[in-house]
Coordinates of C-alpha atoms and ligand atoms in Angstrom, one line a residue:
M142 CA 4.5 15.4 -40.6
N143 CA 1.1 13.7 -39.4
T144 CA 1.6 11.6 -35.9
K145 CA 2.4 8.0 -37.3
Y146 CA 0.8 5.2 -35.9
I147 CA 2.1 1.5 -36.2
F148 CA 0.1 -1.3 -34.6
V149 CA 1.7 -4.8 -33.4
T150 CA -0.4 -7.7 -32.8
G151 CA 0.8 -11.4 -32.2
G152 CA -0.8 -14.8 -33.4
V153 CA 0.1 -18.6 -33.0
A154 CA 1.5 -18.6 -29.5
S155 CA 2.2 -15.8 -26.8
S156 CA 5.7 -15.4 -25.7
L157 CA 7.2 -14.7 -29.1
G158 CA 8.4 -11.0 -27.8
K159 CA 6.2 -8.6 -29.4
G160 CA 7.2 -6.3 -26.5
I161 CA 10.8 -6.9 -27.9
I162 CA 10.1 -6.3 -31.9
A163 CA 8.3 -3.2 -30.9
A164 CA 10.8 -1.7 -29.1
S165 CA 13.3 -2.9 -31.3
L166 CA 11.3 -1.3 -34.2
A167 CA 11.1 2.0 -32.2
K168 CA 14.9 2.0 -31.5
L169 CA 15.4 1.7 -35.3
L170 CA 13.2 4.6 -36.0
Q171 CA 14.4 6.7 -33.1
A172 CA 18.4 6.3 -34.2
R173 CA 16.9 7.4 -37.1
G174 CA 16.1 10.7 -35.6
L175 CA 12.4 10.3 -35.2
R176 CA 10.5 10.8 -31.8
V177 CA 9.0 7.5 -30.7
T178 CA 7.0 6.0 -27.8
I179 CA 5.7 2.8 -27.8
Q180 CA 2.2 1.9 -25.7
K181 CA 0.8 -1.6 -24.4
F182 CA -2.8 -2.5 -24.3
D183 CA -3.6 -5.4 -22.0
P184 CA -6.5 -7.4 -22.2
Y185 CA -7.3 -8.0 -18.8
L186 CA -10.0 -6.5 -16.5
N187 CA -7.5 -5.4 -13.5
I188 CA -7.1 -1.5 -13.9
D189 CA -3.5 -2.1 -13.8
P190 CA -0.7 -4.8 -13.1
G191 CA 0.0 -3.7 -9.4
T192 CA -2.5 -5.8 -7.5
L193 CA -1.1 -8.8 -9.8
N194 CA 1.2 -11.8 -7.9
P195 CA 4.5 -11.5 -9.9
Y196 CA 3.7 -15.4 -11.1
E197 CA 1.0 -14.1 -13.4
H198 CA 2.5 -11.7 -15.4
G199 CA 6.0 -11.1 -14.1
E200 CA 7.2 -8.3 -12.4
C201 CA 5.3 -4.8 -12.3
Y202 CA 6.9 -2.1 -13.9
V203 CA 6.7 1.2 -12.3
T204 CA 7.0 4.7 -14.4
E205 CA 8.6 8.2 -13.2
D206 CA 4.9 9.4 -12.7
G207 CA 4.2 6.4 -10.5
A208 CA 1.9 4.0 -12.6
E209 CA 2.2 0.4 -12.2
T210 CA 2.5 -1.2 -15.5
D211 CA 3.2 -4.1 -17.4
L212 CA 6.8 -5.3 -17.8
D213 CA 6.9 -4.4 -21.5
L214 CA 7.2 -0.8 -20.7
G215 CA 10.6 -1.7 -19.1
H216 CA 11.8 -3.0 -22.5
Y217 CA 10.6 0.0 -24.1
E218 CA 12.5 2.2 -21.7
R219 CA 15.7 0.2 -21.6
F220 CA 15.8 0.2 -25.8
L221 CA 14.8 3.6 -26.2
G222 CA 16.5 5.7 -23.2
V223 CA 13.0 7.2 -23.0
Y224 CA 10.6 7.8 -20.1
T225 CA 7.0 6.0 -20.4
S226 CA 4.2 7.7 -18.3
K227 CA 0.7 6.2 -17.3
A228 CA -0.9 6.9 -20.8
N229 CA 1.7 4.4 -21.8
N230 CA -0.3 1.2 -20.6
V231 CA -4.0 0.6 -21.2
T232 CA -6.4 -2.4 -19.8
T233 CA -9.5 -3.5 -20.6
G234 CA -10.1 -2.7 -16.8
K235 CA -9.2 0.9 -17.2
I236 CA -11.3 1.6 -20.3
Y237 CA -14.5 0.0 -18.7
N238 CA -13.8 2.2 -15.6
T239 CA -13.8 5.1 -17.9
V240 CA -17.0 4.0 -19.8
I241 CA -18.8 3.1 -16.9
T242 CA -18.2 6.4 -14.9
K243 CA -19.3 8.1 -17.6
E244 CA -22.2 6.6 -18.3
R245 CA -22.8 7.0 -13.9
E246 CA -22.1 10.7 -14.6
G247 CA -24.9 10.4 -17.4
A248 CA -22.5 11.4 -19.8
Y249 CA -24.1 9.5 -22.8
L250 CA -27.6 10.9 -22.7
G251 CA -29.7 8.3 -21.7
K252 CA -28.1 6.3 -24.9
T253 CA -27.4 2.5 -24.2
V254 CA -24.0 2.1 -23.9
Q255 CA -22.5 -0.5 -25.6
I256 CA -18.8 -2.4 -26.9
V257 CA -19.4 -0.6 -30.0
P258 CA -19.1 2.5 -30.4
H259 CA -18.6 3.1 -26.7
I260 CA -15.9 1.1 -25.7
T261 CA -14.2 1.0 -28.6
D262 CA -14.2 4.6 -28.9
E263 CA -12.8 5.2 -25.5
I264 CA -9.8 2.6 -26.8
K265 CA -9.8 4.6 -29.8
R266 CA -9.2 7.7 -28.0
R267 CA -6.5 5.9 -26.0
M268 CA -4.6 4.6 -28.7
L269 CA -4.5 8.1 -30.1
L270 CA -3.8 10.2 -27.0
L271 CA -0.2 10.5 -27.0
G272 CA 0.1 11.5 -30.9
K273 CA -1.9 14.4 -29.8
T274 CA 0.7 15.8 -27.2
G275 CA 2.8 17.0 -30.1
Q276 CA 5.6 15.3 -28.5
Y277 CA 6.0 12.2 -30.9
D278 CA 6.3 11.4 -34.5
V279 CA 5.6 7.7 -34.1
I280 CA 3.2 5.6 -31.6
I281 CA 3.8 2.3 -31.5
T282 CA 1.2 0.4 -29.9
E283 CA 1.6 -3.1 -28.7
V284 CA -1.5 -5.0 -28.5
G285 CA -1.9 -7.6 -25.6
G286 CA -2.9 -11.1 -26.2
T287 CA -2.8 -13.6 -29.0
V288 CA -5.3 -13.2 -32.1
G289 CA -8.3 -15.2 -31.7
D290 CA -8.6 -14.7 -28.0
M291 CA -12.0 -13.0 -27.0
E292 CA -10.5 -10.6 -24.6
S293 CA -8.6 -9.1 -27.4
Q294 CA -11.4 -8.4 -30.1
P295 CA -12.3 -4.6 -28.8
F296 CA -8.8 -3.6 -29.3
L297 CA -8.8 -5.4 -32.7
E298 CA -11.9 -3.5 -33.9
S299 CA -10.8 -0.6 -32.7
M300 CA -7.5 -1.5 -34.9
R301 CA -9.9 -2.1 -37.5
Q302 CA -11.8 1.3 -37.5
L303 CA -8.6 3.3 -37.2
Q304 CA -7.3 1.4 -40.3
W305 CA -9.9 3.6 -42.2
E306 CA -10.3 6.7 -40.4
L307 CA -6.6 7.4 -40.4
P308 CA -5.3 8.8 -43.5
E309 CA -3.5 5.5 -45.3
E310 CA -0.3 6.7 -44.6
D311 CA -0.5 7.3 -41.0
F312 CA -1.6 3.6 -40.1
L313 CA 0.8 0.2 -40.3
S314 CA 0.0 -2.8 -39.0
I315 CA 2.4 -5.6 -37.9
H316 CA 1.8 -9.0 -37.2
L317 CA 4.2 -11.4 -35.5
T318 CA 3.8 -15.4 -35.9
L319 CA 6.2 -18.3 -35.4
I320 CA 6.8 -20.5 -37.8
P321 CA 7.9 -23.9 -35.7
Y322 CA 10.4 -26.3 -37.2
L323 CA 9.2 -29.6 -37.1
K324 CA 12.4 -31.9 -36.0
S325 CA 10.9 -35.2 -37.4
A326 CA 9.9 -33.7 -40.8
K327 CA 12.8 -31.3 -41.0
E328 CA 10.7 -28.5 -42.4
L329 CA 9.9 -25.2 -41.2
K330 CA 5.8 -24.8 -41.1
T331 CA 4.0 -22.0 -42.5
K332 CA 0.3 -23.4 -41.6
P333 CA -0.1 -21.7 -38.2
T334 CA 1.0 -18.1 -39.6
Q335 CA -1.6 -18.9 -42.2
H336 CA -4.3 -19.4 -39.7
S337 CA -3.4 -16.7 -37.7
V338 CA -3.4 -14.1 -40.4
Q339 CA -6.9 -15.7 -41.7
E340 CA -8.0 -15.0 -38.0
L341 CA -6.8 -11.6 -37.9
Q342 CA -8.4 -10.7 -41.5
S343 CA -11.8 -12.2 -40.2
V344 CA -12.2 -9.2 -38.1
G345 CA -11.2 -6.6 -40.4
V346 CA -7.3 -6.2 -40.1
H347 CA -5.0 -6.3 -42.7
P348 CA -1.1 -6.6 -41.9
D349 CA 1.1 -4.7 -43.7
I350 CA 3.9 -6.7 -42.7
I351 CA 4.6 -10.2 -40.9
V352 CA 7.2 -10.9 -38.7
C353 CA 7.8 -14.5 -38.2
R354 CA 9.9 -15.9 -34.9
T355 CA 11.8 -18.8 -36.0
E356 CA 14.8 -20.9 -35.0
K357 CA 15.9 -21.5 -38.8
N358 CA 16.3 -19.0 -41.5
L359 CA 14.0 -18.8 -43.8
T360 CA 14.3 -19.4 -47.5
P361 CA 12.8 -17.0 -49.9
E362 CA 10.8 -19.8 -51.4
L363 CA 9.0 -19.7 -47.9
R364 CA 8.9 -16.1 -47.4
N365 CA 6.9 -15.9 -50.9
K366 CA 4.9 -19.0 -49.8
V367 CA 3.8 -16.6 -46.6
A368 CA 3.5 -13.5 -48.6
R369 CA 1.1 -15.4 -51.3
F370 CA -1.0 -17.2 -48.6
C371 CA -1.3 -14.1 -46.3
N372 CA -1.9 -11.4 -48.7
V373 CA 1.2 -9.2 -48.1
R374 CA 4.0 -8.1 -50.2
P375 CA 6.5 -10.6 -50.7
G376 CA 9.1 -8.2 -49.0
H377 CA 7.1 -7.8 -46.2
V378 CA 7.4 -10.8 -44.6
I379 CA 10.5 -10.7 -42.3
Q380 CA 12.0 -13.6 -40.2
S381 CA 13.3 -12.6 -36.5
I382 CA 15.4 -15.6 -35.6
D383 CA 16.4 -16.4 -32.3
A384 CA 18.9 -13.9 -31.0
W385 CA 21.6 -14.7 -28.2
S386 CA 20.3 -11.3 -26.8
I387 CA 17.3 -9.4 -27.0
Y388 CA 19.5 -6.3 -27.5
Q389 CA 20.6 -7.9 -30.8
V390 CA 17.2 -7.8 -32.1
P391 CA 16.9 -4.2 -33.4
L392 CA 20.2 -5.1 -35.4
N393 CA 18.5 -8.4 -36.8
M394 CA 15.6 -6.2 -37.6
E395 CA 17.7 -3.4 -39.5
A396 CA 19.3 -6.5 -41.4
E397 CA 15.7 -7.7 -42.8
K398 CA 15.2 -3.9 -43.7
L399 CA 12.0 -3.5 -40.8
D400 CA 12.7 0.2 -40.8
Q401 CA 12.9 0.9 -44.3
I402 CA 9.7 -0.7 -44.8
V403 CA 8.2 0.7 -42.2
V404 CA 9.6 4.4 -43.4
N405 CA 8.7 3.7 -47.2
K406 CA 5.2 2.7 -46.2
L407 CA 4.4 5.5 -43.9
R408 CA 6.0 7.5 -46.5
I409 CA 8.3 9.6 -44.1
D410 CA 10.7 11.5 -46.2
Y411 CA 14.4 10.9 -46.3
L412 CA 15.8 10.2 -42.8
P413 CA 19.4 9.1 -42.4
Q414 CA 20.2 5.3 -41.6
A415 CA 19.6 4.3 -38.1
N416 CA 22.9 4.9 -36.1
L417 CA 23.3 2.4 -33.7
D418 CA 26.9 2.5 -32.9
A419 CA 26.2 2.8 -29.0
L420 CA 24.2 -0.4 -29.1
K421 CA 26.9 -2.3 -30.7
D422 CA 29.4 -0.9 -28.6
F423 CA 27.4 -2.1 -25.5
L424 CA 26.7 -5.8 -27.6
Q425 CA 30.4 -6.2 -28.4
R426 CA 31.5 -5.9 -24.4
L427 CA 28.5 -7.8 -23.9
R428 CA 29.5 -10.8 -26.2
H429 CA 33.4 -10.7 -25.2
P430 CA 33.4 -10.5 -21.4
Q431 CA 37.0 -10.7 -19.7
H432 CA 35.7 -11.5 -16.4
E433 CA 33.2 -13.6 -14.8
V434 CA 31.2 -13.2 -11.3
N435 CA 28.4 -15.5 -9.8
I436 CA 25.7 -13.3 -8.1
A437 CA 23.0 -15.0 -5.6
L438 CA 19.8 -13.2 -6.2
V439 CA 17.5 -14.1 -3.0
G440 CA 13.9 -13.9 -3.4
K441 CA 10.7 -15.3 -3.0
Y442 CA 9.2 -15.1 -6.9
V443 CA 12.5 -17.4 -8.3
E444 CA 10.5 -20.0 -10.5
L445 CA 9.6 -17.4 -13.1
Q446 CA 12.3 -15.2 -14.7
D447 CA 10.5 -12.5 -15.5
A448 CA 9.5 -11.8 -11.7
Y449 CA 12.8 -9.7 -11.2
K450 CA 12.8 -8.8 -15.1
S451 CA 14.5 -5.2 -14.4
I452 CA 16.8 -6.5 -12.0
Q453 CA 18.4 -9.4 -14.5
E454 CA 18.8 -6.6 -17.2
S455 CA 20.3 -4.4 -14.9
F456 CA 23.0 -7.1 -14.3
V457 CA 23.1 -7.6 -17.9
H458 CA 24.2 -3.8 -18.7
A459 CA 26.2 -3.5 -15.4
G460 CA 28.2 -6.8 -16.3
A461 CA 28.9 -5.2 -20.1
A462 CA 30.0 -2.0 -18.6
N463 CA 32.6 -4.2 -16.7
S464 CA 33.6 -6.8 -19.4
C465 CA 32.2 -9.3 -17.1
K466 CA 29.8 -12.1 -17.7
V467 CA 27.3 -12.2 -14.4
H468 CA 25.7 -15.2 -13.7
V469 CA 22.7 -14.9 -11.8
H470 CA 21.7 -17.4 -9.3
T471 CA 18.1 -16.7 -8.2
I472 CA 17.7 -18.4 -4.6
K473 CA 14.4 -19.5 -3.1
A474 CA 14.6 -17.2 0.3
E475 CA 12.5 -19.6 2.0
H476 CA 15.1 -22.2 1.5
V477 CA 17.9 -19.9 3.2
T478 CA 18.7 -21.3 6.9
A479 CA 21.5 -20.2 9.2
D480 CA 22.6 -23.9 9.1
N481 CA 22.8 -23.8 5.1
A482 CA 23.7 -20.7 4.5
A483 CA 27.8 -21.3 3.8
D484 CA 26.6 -24.0 1.3
V485 CA 24.1 -21.9 -0.6
L486 CA 25.7 -18.6 -0.4
G487 CA 29.4 -19.5 0.1
K488 CA 30.7 -19.2 -3.4
M489 CA 29.2 -16.3 -4.6
D490 CA 30.9 -13.2 -5.2
G491 CA 28.1 -11.1 -4.2
I492 CA 24.3 -11.5 -2.7
L493 CA 21.5 -9.3 -3.8
V494 CA 18.2 -9.7 -1.5
A495 CA 15.2 -8.8 -3.7
P496 CA 12.2 -6.7 -3.3
G497 CA 9.1 -8.3 -2.1
F498 CA 5.8 -8.6 -0.2
G499 CA 4.4 -10.5 2.5
E500 CA 6.0 -12.4 5.0
R501 CA 6.8 -15.6 3.5
G502 CA 11.1 -16.0 2.7
L503 CA 11.6 -13.1 5.2
E504 CA 13.9 -15.1 7.8
G505 CA 15.9 -16.3 4.9
K506 CA 16.1 -13.1 3.2
I507 CA 17.5 -12.0 7.0
C508 CA 20.1 -14.8 6.9
A509 CA 21.3 -14.1 3.6
V510 CA 22.0 -10.5 4.7
R511 CA 23.8 -11.8 8.3
Y512 CA 26.0 -14.1 6.0
A513 CA 27.1 -11.4 3.8
R514 CA 27.5 -8.8 6.4
E515 CA 29.8 -11.2 8.5
N516 CA 31.5 -12.8 5.8
G517 CA 32.2 -9.8 3.6
I518 CA 30.8 -10.5 0.7
P519 CA 29.3 -7.9 -1.4
F520 CA 25.8 -7.3 -0.5
F521 CA 23.1 -4.9 -2.2
G522 CA 19.6 -4.9 -1.0
I523 CA 16.5 -3.6 -2.7
C524 CA 13.5 -2.2 -1.0
L525 CA 12.1 -5.2 1.0
G526 CA 15.9 -6.2 0.9
M527 CA 16.9 -3.0 2.4
Q528 CA 14.4 -3.1 5.0
M529 CA 15.7 -6.7 6.0
A530 CA 19.2 -5.5 6.1
V531 CA 17.9 -3.1 8.4
V532 CA 16.2 -5.8 10.8
E533 CA 19.2 -8.1 10.7
F534 CA 21.5 -4.9 12.1
A535 CA 18.9 -4.4 14.8
R536 CA 18.6 -8.1 15.6
D537 CA 22.4 -8.9 15.7
V538 CA 24.5 -5.7 16.3
L539 CA 21.8 -3.8 18.3
G540 CA 20.5 -7.0 19.8
Y541 CA 17.1 -6.0 19.3
A542 CA 16.2 -9.9 19.6
D543 CA 12.7 -9.3 18.2
A544 CA 13.2 -6.9 15.7
A545 CA 11.0 -6.9 12.7
S546 CA 9.0 -4.9 10.1
T547 CA 5.2 -4.6 11.2
E548 CA 4.6 -6.1 7.8
Q549 CA 6.4 -9.0 9.0
A550 CA 5.3 -9.0 12.5
P551 CA 3.0 -5.9 13.8
E552 CA 3.3 -6.9 17.7
T553 CA 7.2 -6.4 17.7
T554 CA 8.5 -4.3 20.3
H555 CA 10.8 -3.0 17.9
P556 CA 9.2 -2.0 14.4
V557 CA 12.5 -0.5 12.9
I558 CA 10.8 -1.0 9.9
D559 CA 7.0 0.5 10.3
L560 CA 3.9 1.1 7.7
M561 CA 4.4 5.2 6.8
E562 CA 2.4 7.5 8.1
E563 CA 0.1 8.4 5.2
Q564 CA -0.8 4.4 4.5
K565 CA -1.7 3.9 8.0
S566 CA -5.1 5.2 6.5
T567 CA -5.4 3.6 3.1
T568 CA -7.9 0.6 2.4
I569 CA -7.6 0.4 -1.1
K570 CA -4.8 -1.9 -2.6
G571 CA -4.9 -0.7 -6.0
G572 CA -2.2 2.2 -6.9
T573 CA -1.8 3.5 -3.5
M574 CA 1.5 2.5 -2.7
R575 CA 4.3 4.9 -2.5
L576 CA 4.9 5.3 -6.1
G577 CA 7.2 6.7 -8.6
A578 CA 10.2 9.4 -8.8
Y579 CA 11.1 10.9 -5.5
P580 CA 14.4 13.0 -4.6
C581 CA 17.0 11.3 -2.7
R582 CA 19.9 13.7 -0.9
L583 CA 23.4 11.6 -0.8
V584 CA 25.6 12.4 2.1
K585 CA 29.2 13.4 1.1
G586 CA 31.8 10.9 1.9
T587 CA 29.7 7.8 1.6
L588 CA 29.6 5.0 -0.6
A589 CA 26.6 6.0 -2.5
Y590 CA 28.2 9.3 -3.1
K591 CA 31.1 8.3 -4.4
I592 CA 28.9 5.7 -6.6
Y593 CA 26.6 8.4 -7.8
G594 CA 29.1 11.6 -7.8
K595 CA 26.7 13.9 -7.0
E596 CA 24.6 15.2 -4.0
D597 CA 20.9 14.9 -5.6
I598 CA 19.5 11.7 -7.1
S599 CA 15.9 10.7 -8.1
E600 CA 15.1 6.9 -8.1
R601 CA 11.7 5.2 -8.4
H602 CA 9.7 3.6 -5.6
R603 CA 6.8 1.2 -4.9
H604 CA 6.9 0.3 -1.1
R605 CA 4.5 0.6 1.6
Y606 CA 6.6 0.6 4.8
E607 CA 9.9 2.5 5.5
F608 CA 12.9 2.9 7.9
N609 CA 11.4 3.9 11.2
N610 CA 13.5 7.3 12.1
A611 CA 12.7 6.8 15.9
Y612 CA 15.8 4.0 15.4
L613 CA 17.8 6.5 13.6
E614 CA 19.9 7.3 16.6
P615 CA 20.7 3.6 18.2
M616 CA 21.5 2.4 14.4
Q617 CA 23.8 5.0 13.1
Q618 CA 25.6 4.8 16.6
A619 CA 25.7 1.2 15.7
G620 CA 27.5 1.5 12.8
L621 CA 24.9 1.6 10.4
K622 CA 25.2 4.9 8.0
V623 CA 22.4 6.3 6.5
S624 CA 23.8 7.6 3.4
G625 CA 20.6 9.0 1.3
F626 CA 17.4 10.4 2.8
N627 CA 14.5 12.1 1.1
P628 CA 15.2 15.9 1.5
D629 CA 11.5 16.8 1.6
S630 CA 10.0 14.0 4.2
N631 CA 13.5 12.7 5.8
L632 CA 12.5 9.3 4.6
V633 CA 15.6 7.0 4.9
E634 CA 16.5 5.8 1.4
I635 CA 19.9 4.2 1.3
V636 CA 21.6 2.6 4.5
E637 CA 25.4 1.1 4.2
L638 CA 28.1 -0.3 6.3
P639 CA 31.3 1.7 6.2
N640 CA 33.3 -1.1 7.7
H641 CA 32.5 -3.8 5.0
P642 CA 34.2 -4.3 1.6
F643 CA 30.8 -3.2 -0.3
F644 CA 27.5 -3.6 1.7
I645 CA 24.6 -1.0 0.5
A646 CA 21.1 -1.4 0.6
V647 CA 18.5 1.3 -0.9
Q648 CA 14.5 1.9 -0.5
F649 CA 13.9 2.6 -3.8
H650 CA 14.1 0.1 -7.2
P651 CA 17.3 1.5 -9.1
E652 CA 16.9 -1.5 -11.5
L653 CA 13.9 0.5 -13.0
K654 CA 16.4 3.2 -14.6
S655 CA 19.4 1.0 -15.9
T656 CA 19.7 0.5 -19.8
P657 CA 22.4 -0.7 -21.9
E658 CA 23.9 2.7 -23.1
R659 CA 23.0 3.9 -19.2
P660 CA 23.9 1.3 -16.8
Q661 CA 22.6 1.9 -13.1
P662 CA 25.7 2.9 -11.4
I663 CA 25.0 0.8 -8.0
F664 CA 24.8 -2.2 -10.0
V665 CA 27.8 -1.3 -11.9
N666 CA 29.9 -0.9 -8.6
F667 CA 28.3 -4.0 -7.1
V668 CA 29.5 -6.0 -9.9
K669 CA 33.0 -4.1 -9.5
A670 CA 32.9 -5.1 -6.0
A671 CA 32.2 -8.8 -6.9
M672 CA 34.7 -8.9 -9.2
E673 CA 37.2 -8.0 -6.7
H674 CA 35.8 -10.0 -4.1
S675 CA 36.2 -13.3 -6.4
A676 CA 39.7 -12.0 -7.7
N677 CA 40.6 -12.0 -3.6
C678 CA 39.0 -15.4 -3.4
S679 CA 41.2 -16.7 -5.9
R680 CA 44.3 -15.1 -4.4
K681 CA 43.9 -16.9 -1.1
Ligands
LIG850 N1 6.8 -4.7 1.1 C1 7.7 -3.8 1.1 C2 7.0 -2.5 1.3 O1 6.0 -2.7 0.9 C3 8.8 -3.6 0.3 C4 7.8 -3.1 -1.2 C5 9.2 -3.7 -1.7 O2 10.1 -4.6 -2.0 N2 8.9 -3.4 -3.4 O3 7.5 -1.8 2.1

């Protein structure tokens, strides 16, 4: 079978959940036995989102091979349980960078370099690239942005060309739109969808399937109307109704027969029905929790839900694993002080101090760590959260009053967290952190070892600073246990406090590998510890 290419575009509005629809379809095709991957083409000029403030596009997701990517790749991995790579996220910046570099090398032999064909050829090359590896039967490409944006035009033009260049049965186009419900008229409105499809067709792209986001069920008449005005078959208008969980969407898409329509159009021979038992089992536990806990997520970017997307999702997975509803309360680190810590954090069953960059909010994070440490509240620190746990310990237990990370205070006399050696000469910001998967060896008899149940693990990283090993001795003697370290470089990866009910802090980002079917073990155990804390509190 040839590799099949499916493209997902969006219209009417942004944030309709193209990534979730792409991931849901991928999940259904995978559950029928196909090898599927998803890639995202983003229309902005940044080479990757690594240099973007999380307020711009939400969290930056890191792959095994160290690519800093769009957060939709996180959804792809969580839905499919398959790793993505550098090749799965392409930006306009990357495309232009390649073309301009080639131009400077003289690769175009004196030709005028133009958007068509040079930029579009490079886009098409990348759109087909993963298909050439032989690893996949189906490549789903999510085209970022909204149809009609000037920025997305070259992507749509490339899609248009591929529509004719690929065999008919190897190309499929899905357009996601919104059918708004007008309360005053008590009516669902199809006009924005009609306009969106017209816009798409005006650049020569013809959708095979229209998926309509809606808050009310679409009647057969309404579906027929959309089909008639948008030149698609009546059965190819699919509804995507607001779902109680994103993980319910694959099941909704299956009920709408999206995968069957796709398989028919792509003429993929007989395939079994999708087996979604594991997902259904997860949803069952998610829907009917037996317990609940309150967790504080202390961070800097709390106004935007998507800034800590993978952490939030990890709590959904870990909650379901414990049959527990996890209420995550995002707390702005800047607002936490020694005076108000008890008011802000006192009712929490667990405290997670989040990753982050820069100085703002660091003292608040340190206060949150101290409150958790002194009051026996389950604590979990991630990356910057781990670094602040180390600073807090150095200040309060070892008495190094000015202990700090040099990211925060370059002049400190106790740089317990310091810039990694290889970072000292780095001036370029993009793609130069310690990124991607690194091995970590766990120390037997520790909480970390108990959680993972094995000695050697691998987790993903994204940081420039590290635990300063010059302080290893005094820290360990004072009771901070190093329970995980990199076996090649000796970098400290995990610290914990054995005399605390649950206190663990990690330099890596465990949230990046959690999926509904394989919840991340530290999150699972943290939620369990929070449940115990909650039970103890109610007993008192
Ligand atoms: N700013 C810290 C560093 O660069 C932590 C990074 C993070 O939390 N991802 O080391």
